[in-house]
Structure formats: structure tokens, C-alpha cells
Amino acid sequence: MKRRVHGMLKLYYGLNEEGKAADQPESLDPCDINGPHFDPEVYLNKLRRECSLGELMDQESCMVKQIRSLDSDMQTLVYENYNKFISATDTIRKMKNDFKKMEDEMDCLSANMAAITEFSACISGTLQDQHTQITKLSGVHTLLRKLQFLFELPARLNKCLELQAYAQAVSSHRRARCVLQQYSHLPSFKGIQDDCHAIMDKLAQELRQKFRDGGSSAKDLSECVELLLQLDEPAEELCDKFLSHARSRLEMDLQGLETDILEFIDRGCNEFVSSLCLVITSYQELFINHAQTGELASKNIPQMANGKLHAFVDDLAARYFSLVERRMQEEKGVGDNSLLVRALDRFHRRLQAVAKLLPGSSVPNQGTEIVIRAATERVKQYLAALQSFYMDSLTDVRQALAAPRLPELLSSLSASILNQIKSVLASVHLFTAKDITFSNKPYFKGEFCSQGVRESLVVSFIKFVCQSSRQFCESAGDKGGSTPPALLLLLSRLCLDYETSTISYILTLTDEQFLVQHHSPVTAVTTLCAEAREAAQKLLNHYVKVQGLIISQMLRKSVETRDWVNTIEPRNVRAVMKRVVEDTTSIDVQVGLLYEEGVRKAHSSDSSKRTFSVYSSSRQQARYAASYTPSAPMDTNLLSNIHKLFSERIDIFSSVEFNKVSVMTGIIKISLKTFLECVRLRTFGRYGLQQIQVDCHYLQMYLWRFVSDENLVHFLLDEIVGSTAHRCLDPAPMEQSVIEVICERG
């Protein structure tokens, strides 16, 4: 309530939250009751002119209420602040009393200070004469102490030498060195100087021996170097000795590394790198930082020492990196990638200390390159593992091939490959984890994701699947090589599935998981899909060729191994024709497990009752022959050749479509074309011609169901019967009714 009242008053007086007048534009309207230019007369005239009596009464009532409310708020505000006014009054009264007391104390203090000043001046006047004498005696005493120090210096230095207090001896000698040098022309000082030089030479010899032994701690060694520098020992020689001593200890650390990769890195970091950092720190403190102050600043030691330090660090780091790379190459297993990544992270993290201690050193960058090479090598290993897994999976599928299991094998193979890719991506993703120090490097944010993982691993594996699948089409003998036809069919469907969905899914998953930025050129999804479709097409074409050649081989042997001139009158369909129909049916079932049916042309109602003449395309020949006179019968070879000019050309080895009807059409075309070519190479007797008629009628009864256009089967079978008749010594065809009886019985 109190806050609301204050707010209303501030609003009334035009004040903001800080109590200052709000920066609002002033209203120039004389009728604005809250404005500075308000004119009561104008306002009243406006009300009387515009408002009715009732509205005037309401306006008056409203203004009375507002006035009363403001009066009430003002009274409340005054009452609330009354106690504050009273308290302020009491405080001011109390402050007046306190200041009065303080003023009295200051007057007393001033009087005391005046008395002290007067008393001090009196004492100074009394002791003025004695002060000069005391100062003179003090100077003589100081000089005597210095002389006493000089005369006792040789004994003091010998004592320090016995106690091995080398730092104290050097400090004492440095204090007296300038004085002894200045007064060396006096015999007494000359003797002291010679004694001190002899003692310091002995001390320097002991320090050099101690430094050469190298058995001391790092602290003692640093103190020894510092004292030798103060004794004007050659800095370059000391640098070489210091680094030589450090090298021996660091080489011992390198020789003690273990075999386990994580322990290897831990030992290397905790022992070698830590010792190297300690050597760098001690060396810089002795030869670089310390040499820039005091008497050594003019000797230009830091530049020389810094060059030696860089060469020393680079040499040892190169040996350490060689061991690390050699150990990394032994990590061939791809089961658990986290151990390697953690080891590389610790290795990279510890090398950053070298970068801070030794700016400009190439060691950190070389370490990063080792990490990059290790990551790249691991990607190659994962690619090889994926390829090996794929080939092993194909071997398992090859051993388990069976027609009813093809869909199950395809699903299992596709799922296992996809799961293996996901597992590999998860392992490789450890290289880009946020808690890994080297993941912030530009390489692991860009090139590693796009070129390393996407291109070198995922894209390369997809290309490997397509290329290895195409290789099954390259070794084809008479029977289609050693690759099972079912495997060709399964792989063609796998590549087709890759083209339709799998490739896009895998690359999208990779891009999302690794946040791949396509700054550099990468393989497009469409390019990979086209390659997969090409592989699928080649595999399916080869499958058709292999299956066609298998059936063709049976037909060829059945024609070549029979004496067609002296054969007996046919009474049954030959067994090889039944085998052809059975194998074709089996292939139809096999293809139907993986591919859709496809589109067929409408079948005629008498497809299974089609009869064959001893001349090819007898119906068309009859039309042509009607124009000739009976006394001049047309040559049947001429009629056959004329018909071929007007018939549709059949491409035997054309590419097939991805459906069952197209595949079966291709196989049957190859088989019947082979049958036709074998017939053209033989000579037939009467009964040989009749047997071919029976066989062709039997094939026609069943094969028309498998192809896209039944006329294709009819045409090829017509050609076979016609070619047989042309090569028959006694072309006497069998009655059609007899042929049908034999085929139905068979």
C-alpha cells in the first residue's frame, strides 16, 4: 500500500524511479489539467460548452474525489516521515556534542606536541658538540670492521671450503673483490688478494668436479652452475656440460618405457616429458633469465644458451617421438579405440607444457602431427577391418546360400554391415570428443571429419563394396566361373538397396555425427549411388549370363552328343528338356525372393497350345506364299530370310531391368539362342526333326509363362524348328495332335 501511494505521488509530480523529473515532452494544451500551461478559464469554458449539466456534475464529483484522495495521501506521507524528521534532529544534536568533545581533545594534543618539540630542541642543543665526535668515531669503527673483514677473508674462505659452504664463500669473495683490486698496489692487500685467488681457484676446481660427477640433485646442480657463472667460468662450456648431464638422465627415462600403450604414454609423460620440462626450467633460470641481470648481462649469454637449449630439446624430442610412433604402429587392434585416444590425449596435453616453457619450439607441432598420423592410421585400420568384415560376411553367406534363405541372408548381411559401420564411427568419434585436447585443433574439426572419416573411411568402404562386388563378374568361364549364381543375385540386390537408401543414410549419419563441413571437395551422394547402381546392374547382368550359360551347357551337350540322323521315332520328351524347365522354374523362384515381379505383356488365350511348323514363322510365310503360283513354289530359305527382315531384332545379351520378368527373359533368350546355334551345326534325319518338334513344343508349354513377351519364346522356338527342317535330310514333320499327346504324357 505504501509503495502504491509513493508511486501515485511520483506520477502526480512527474518524477521517475530515481526521484528526478521524467524526461517527457511538455504539453502545450491549456485544457490539460496536468500540464504546465493549464488555464482554468479555458478549461471551464470548454466544459460548459461541450458537456451537459449531468456530465458537469459528474466531472465535479470526480475532481472532488481526486482532491480528497491526494490530500489523504499527502497526510499519510507526512505522518510516515515524521519519525524520520525527529530521528534526524536527535542525530544532529548528538553530533554537535561529539564534535565538541573531539575539539577539546585536539586542543590538548596540540599542547602536548608543542611541549615535545621544545624538549627535543633542548636535547639537540645540549648534544650538538658530542654528535660530531660520535659520527667521526662511527666512521672509524666501520673502516676498522672492513679492514678486519679483509684480513680475516682468507681464513673465512678456507673455513667455508672445509664446510662446503660454497655459496657463502663466493658471496664473501665478491664483496671484497673490488676493494682488493683497487688497493692491490699495497703489499698487505696484494698478499690478501693472492691468498683469496688461490682459495677461489681451489673452490672452482671442486665445483667443476662436482658438476662433472653429476651425482647431485637438480637443486645442487643448479646451485653449482650458478656459482661457476659468478666465478667467471665460460658459459658455453657450462651449457654443454649441463645439457650433457640432463641428456644422460632423460635417455634413461626413454629406455624404461613399458609396452602397454596407455602406460607407455603415461611413463613417457610423467618421466621423460616432466624431466624435460624441469631441465628447460632450470636451464632457463640459470643461463637465460639469470644471465640477463647483474654482471652477466653484458656477456650476451642468453642468445647463445637459448640456441643450445632448442637444439637439445629438438634432438631428444625427435628420439622420443620416434619411440612413440614406433609404439603407435604396434596398435593394430581395432576393438577398443578409447585406450589409444586417451593415450594420445595425454601425450598431446603434456606437450603443451613444453610449448609454454619454450615458445617457438617445434616440439608441440610435431606432437600434433604424430596425433594426426595416428588418427589417420587408425582410420585406415578401421577401413581394412570393415573390408575384412565384409569379405568374411560374404564367405559366411556363400556357405549358407539356399534359395528359401536368400531374403534372410540379405537382411542379415545388410544389417551386420550397417551395425559394423556404426560401431566403427562410434570408435573414431572418440578422436573428436570435447574432453580431448587435440579435438580443438583445426585438423580434427575439419579435415579429419570430411577427408579422414567421410572420404577415407565411409566413402572408401562403400566404393570397396561396389568394386569387390563387380569383381565377381570378371572371372567367368564356360559355366560362369566359381561364384555361385545366388551370391551374384544377392549382391546385386544389396548394391541396389545401397543405391536407393543405405548410402544416403550412412552419409547423413556420418555428417551429423561428425558435423562435417563440406568446405573441401567431397564425393557426392549421387556419385556413390550411381556407382552402386552400376555394380548392381553389372551383377544382375552377369547373373543372367551365368544362369543362361548353365542351361545352355545342358542344351549344347544334349544336341552335340546325339546322332540325329539315325535316331528312333520320338515317343517321349527328352529328359534334358524337363531339366531345363525345372531349372528355369527354380531360378524364377530364386529371383522372385529378392526382386519384384515386373510388367508382362498380355498373354494370348492359346499360349500353351501354340503349334510349330517345320518352317519358321509358317503363318507369315503362308501370307507371302499366297502371291506365288502353285507351279512355282517359293524357296523356304528365301521366305525365312524375308521374314527376318521384318521381324523385331532380339538382343540376347542386353541389360536387364531390376525385376523378375526381365531377369527370366534374359536367361531364356540366352538358352534358346544357344539351342538354335547348336541346331544349325547338326544334320537331322526325319525322326530327329520330329524329336526337335516335340522338345520345342514342350518348352513352349512352360517357358512362355516366365518372359515379358510370349512372342519372343514363340519366335525363337520357330527359328529352332525351322533351322532343323532346313538341315533335315527327309523333312517329314510329325502331326500336331501326336506332338500334343506326347508332350501331355511327358
XYZ file of N, CA and C in Angstrom, residues 24-109:
258
model
N 9.810 13.985 -20.207
C 8.620 13.877 -21.033
C 8.380 15.202 -21.733
N 7.905 15.157 -22.912
C 7.614 16.424 -23.614
C 6.488 17.197 -22.927
N 6.705 18.500 -22.710
C 5.704 19.338 -22.046
C 4.492 19.512 -22.939
N 3.316 19.417 -22.316
C 2.074 19.600 -23.047
C 1.739 21.088 -23.118
N 1.414 21.567 -24.291
C 1.054 22.980 -24.504
C -0.447 23.185 -24.499
N -1.171 22.126 -24.225
C -2.634 22.224 -24.234
C -3.099 22.942 -22.971
N -3.818 24.077 -23.113
C -4.310 24.801 -21.907
C -5.409 24.035 -21.197
N -5.963 23.013 -21.837
C -7.021 22.244 -21.191
C -6.484 20.998 -20.497
N -5.135 20.760 -20.595
C -4.522 19.607 -19.915
C -4.318 19.963 -18.462
N -5.132 19.388 -17.600
C -5.114 19.757 -16.175
C -3.809 19.399 -15.507
N -3.034 18.444 -16.089
C -1.744 18.038 -15.528
C -0.573 18.742 -16.199
N -0.847 19.603 -17.200
C 0.212 20.271 -17.931
C 0.597 21.612 -17.309
N 1.792 22.092 -17.650
C 2.254 23.380 -17.066
C 1.527 24.609 -17.646
N 0.871 24.456 -18.764
C 0.185 25.588 -19.412
C -1.322 25.537 -19.195
N -1.753 24.877 -18.120
C -3.184 24.747 -17.836
C -3.802 26.112 -17.537
N -4.976 26.386 -18.182
C -5.719 27.647 -17.985
C -7.100 27.276 -17.475
N -7.407 27.591 -16.217
C -8.710 27.191 -15.636
C -9.875 27.763 -16.411
N -9.787 29.036 -16.827
C -10.912 29.668 -17.515
C -11.214 28.946 -18.827
N -10.162 28.668 -19.572
C -10.355 27.967 -20.848
C -10.946 26.583 -20.616
N -10.429 25.917 -19.585
C -10.907 24.565 -19.273
C -12.382 24.568 -18.915
N -12.800 25.582 -18.035
C -14.204 25.665 -17.611
C -15.093 26.018 -18.791
N -14.630 26.944 -19.621
C -15.436 27.315 -20.789
C -15.639 26.111 -21.715
N -14.593 25.323 -21.859
C -14.705 24.134 -22.704
C -15.692 23.138 -22.134
N -15.651 22.951 -20.788
C -16.585 22.018 -20.163
C -18.019 22.500 -20.306
N -18.237 23.811 -20.041
C -19.608 24.343 -20.125
C -20.137 24.259 -21.556
N -19.217 24.402 -22.518
C -19.634 24.392 -23.903
C -19.907 22.967 -24.406
N -19.114 21.991 -23.948
C -19.191 20.653 -24.514
C -19.989 19.669 -23.677
N -20.157 19.942 -22.392
C -20.776 18.947 -21.503
C -22.160 19.403 -21.087
N -23.013 18.432 -20.865
C -24.343 18.708 -20.324
C -24.240 18.927 -18.829
N -25.379 19.279 -18.211
C -25.367 19.542 -16.772
C -25.006 18.285 -15.995
N -25.549 17.154 -16.439
C -25.233 15.902 -15.733
C -23.757 15.566 -15.819
N -23.173 15.781 -16.980
C -21.750 15.482 -17.149
C -20.907 16.438 -16.317
N -21.358 17.720 -16.217
C -20.620 18.688 -15.359
C -20.657 18.247 -13.908
N -21.817 17.769 -13.476
C -21.934 17.305 -12.084
C -21.013 16.097 -11.850
N -20.999 15.188 -12.805
C -20.109 14.006 -12.667
C -18.648 14.416 -12.648
N -18.301 15.378 -13.509
C -16.917 15.851 -13.553
C -16.522 16.472 -12.229
N -17.444 17.271 -11.654
C -17.161 17.909 -10.349
C -16.975 16.857 -9.279
N -17.829 15.845 -9.277
C -17.742 14.776 -8.271
C -16.411 14.033 -8.383
N -16.004 13.791 -9.622
C -14.725 13.075 -9.835
C -13.547 13.891 -9.333
N -13.556 15.183 -9.635
C -12.435 16.033 -9.192
C -12.388 16.142 -7.687
N -13.537 16.196 -7.039
C -13.574 16.259 -5.565
C -12.960 14.996 -4.978
N -13.319 13.850 -5.579
C -12.751 12.583 -5.079
C -11.237 12.558 -5.238
N -10.740 13.019 -6.372
C -9.292 13.029 -6.596
C -8.584 13.944 -5.614
N -9.165 15.104 -5.357
C -8.549 16.054 -4.402
C -8.471 15.428 -3.021
N -9.585 14.795 -2.619
C -9.595 14.166 -1.280
C -8.556 13.030 -1.209
N -8.479 12.279 -2.275
C -7.504 11.183 -2.281
C -6.081 11.703 -2.171
N -5.779 12.790 -2.916
C -4.440 13.372 -2.842
C -4.158 13.949 -1.469
N -5.137 14.591 -0.879
C -4.948 15.135 0.483
C -4.664 14.014 1.466
N -5.400 12.924 1.307
C -5.192 11.790 2.218
C -3.793 11.204 2.045
N -3.361 11.074 0.780
C -2.024 10.530 0.520
C -0.946 11.447 1.068
N -1.128 12.750 0.932
C -0.142 13.703 1.464
C -0.045 13.591 2.978
N -1.187 13.484 3.643
C -1.165 13.352 5.102
C -0.444 12.066 5.517
N -0.763 10.991 4.801
C -0.105 9.706 5.125
C 1.411 9.813 4.955
N 1.842 10.484 3.881
C 3.271 10.631 3.627
C 3.941 11.457 4.717
N 3.266 12.508 5.170
C 3.826 13.355 6.246
C 3.933 12.571 7.539
N 2.887 11.789 7.855
C 2.913 11.008 9.095
C 4.029 9.958 9.061
N 4.209 9.337 7.890
C 5.242 8.306 7.782
C 6.627 8.871 7.976
N 6.897 10.065 7.506
C 8.225 10.661 7.596
C 8.441 11.495 8.855
N 7.415 11.637 9.697
C 7.558 12.467 10.913
C 8.617 11.891 11.833
N 8.555 10.565 12.051
C 9.540 9.928 12.941
C 10.953 10.094 12.396
N 11.095 10.046 11.059
C 12.413 10.237 10.469
C 12.924 11.651 10.725
N 12.047 12.614 10.643
C 12.456 14.006 10.935
C 12.929 14.130 12.371
N 12.199 13.486 13.307
C 12.568 13.543 14.736
C 13.918 12.872 14.945
N 14.109 11.677 14.323
C 15.366 10.953 14.480
C 16.526 11.752 13.912
N 16.332 12.416 12.778
C 17.397 13.233 12.194
C 17.770 14.382 13.103
N 16.790 14.964 13.727
C 17.051 16.073 14.667
C 17.901 15.607 15.839
N 17.545 14.407 16.400
C 18.321 13.869 17.535
C 19.750 13.566 17.114
N 19.901 13.036 15.902
C 21.252 12.693 15.415
C 22.108 13.943 15.277
N 21.557 14.987 14.738
C 22.313 16.249 14.576
C 22.713 16.817 15.940
N 21.800 16.714 16.889
C 22.119 17.230 18.232
C 23.254 16.426 18.865
N 23.227 15.088 18.677
C 24.268 14.232 19.251
C 25.616 14.507 18.592
N 25.595 14.745 17.245
C 26.835 15.042 16.535
C 27.466 16.330 17.045
N 26.664 17.315 17.390
C 27.210 18.565 17.923
C 27.947 18.317 19.228
N 27.394 17.451 20.104
C 28.064 17.147 21.379
C 29.367 16.388 21.133
N 29.348 15.402 20.205
C 30.558 14.614 19.938
C 31.664 15.490 19.365
N 31.335 16.381 18.448
C 32.354 17.257 17.865
C 32.945 18.211 18.905
N 32.168 18.585 19.868
C 32.674 19.466 20.936
C 33.738 18.756 21.753
N 33.460 17.486 22.103
C 34.420 16.694 22.874
C 35.690 16.459 22.069
N 35.562 16.157 20.789
C 36.711 15.925 19.926
C 37.553 17.183 19.787
N 36.931 18.305 19.742
C 37.663 19.569 19.623
C 38.525 19.820 20.853
N 38.008 19.490 22.031
C 38.785 19.637 23.275
C 40.007 18.722 23.267
N 39.826 17.472 22.801
C 40.943 16.526 22.766
C 42.014 16.989 21.783
N 41.613 17.581 20.651
C 42.587 18.090 19.686
C 43.385 19.251 20.270
N 42.774 20.085 21.024
C 43.494 21.194 21.672
C 44.536 20.662 22.644
N 44.167 19.626 23.397
C 45.104 19.013 24.361
C 46.282 18.385 23.626
N 45.981 17.697 22.507
C 47.034 17.053 21.733
C 47.995 18.092 21.159
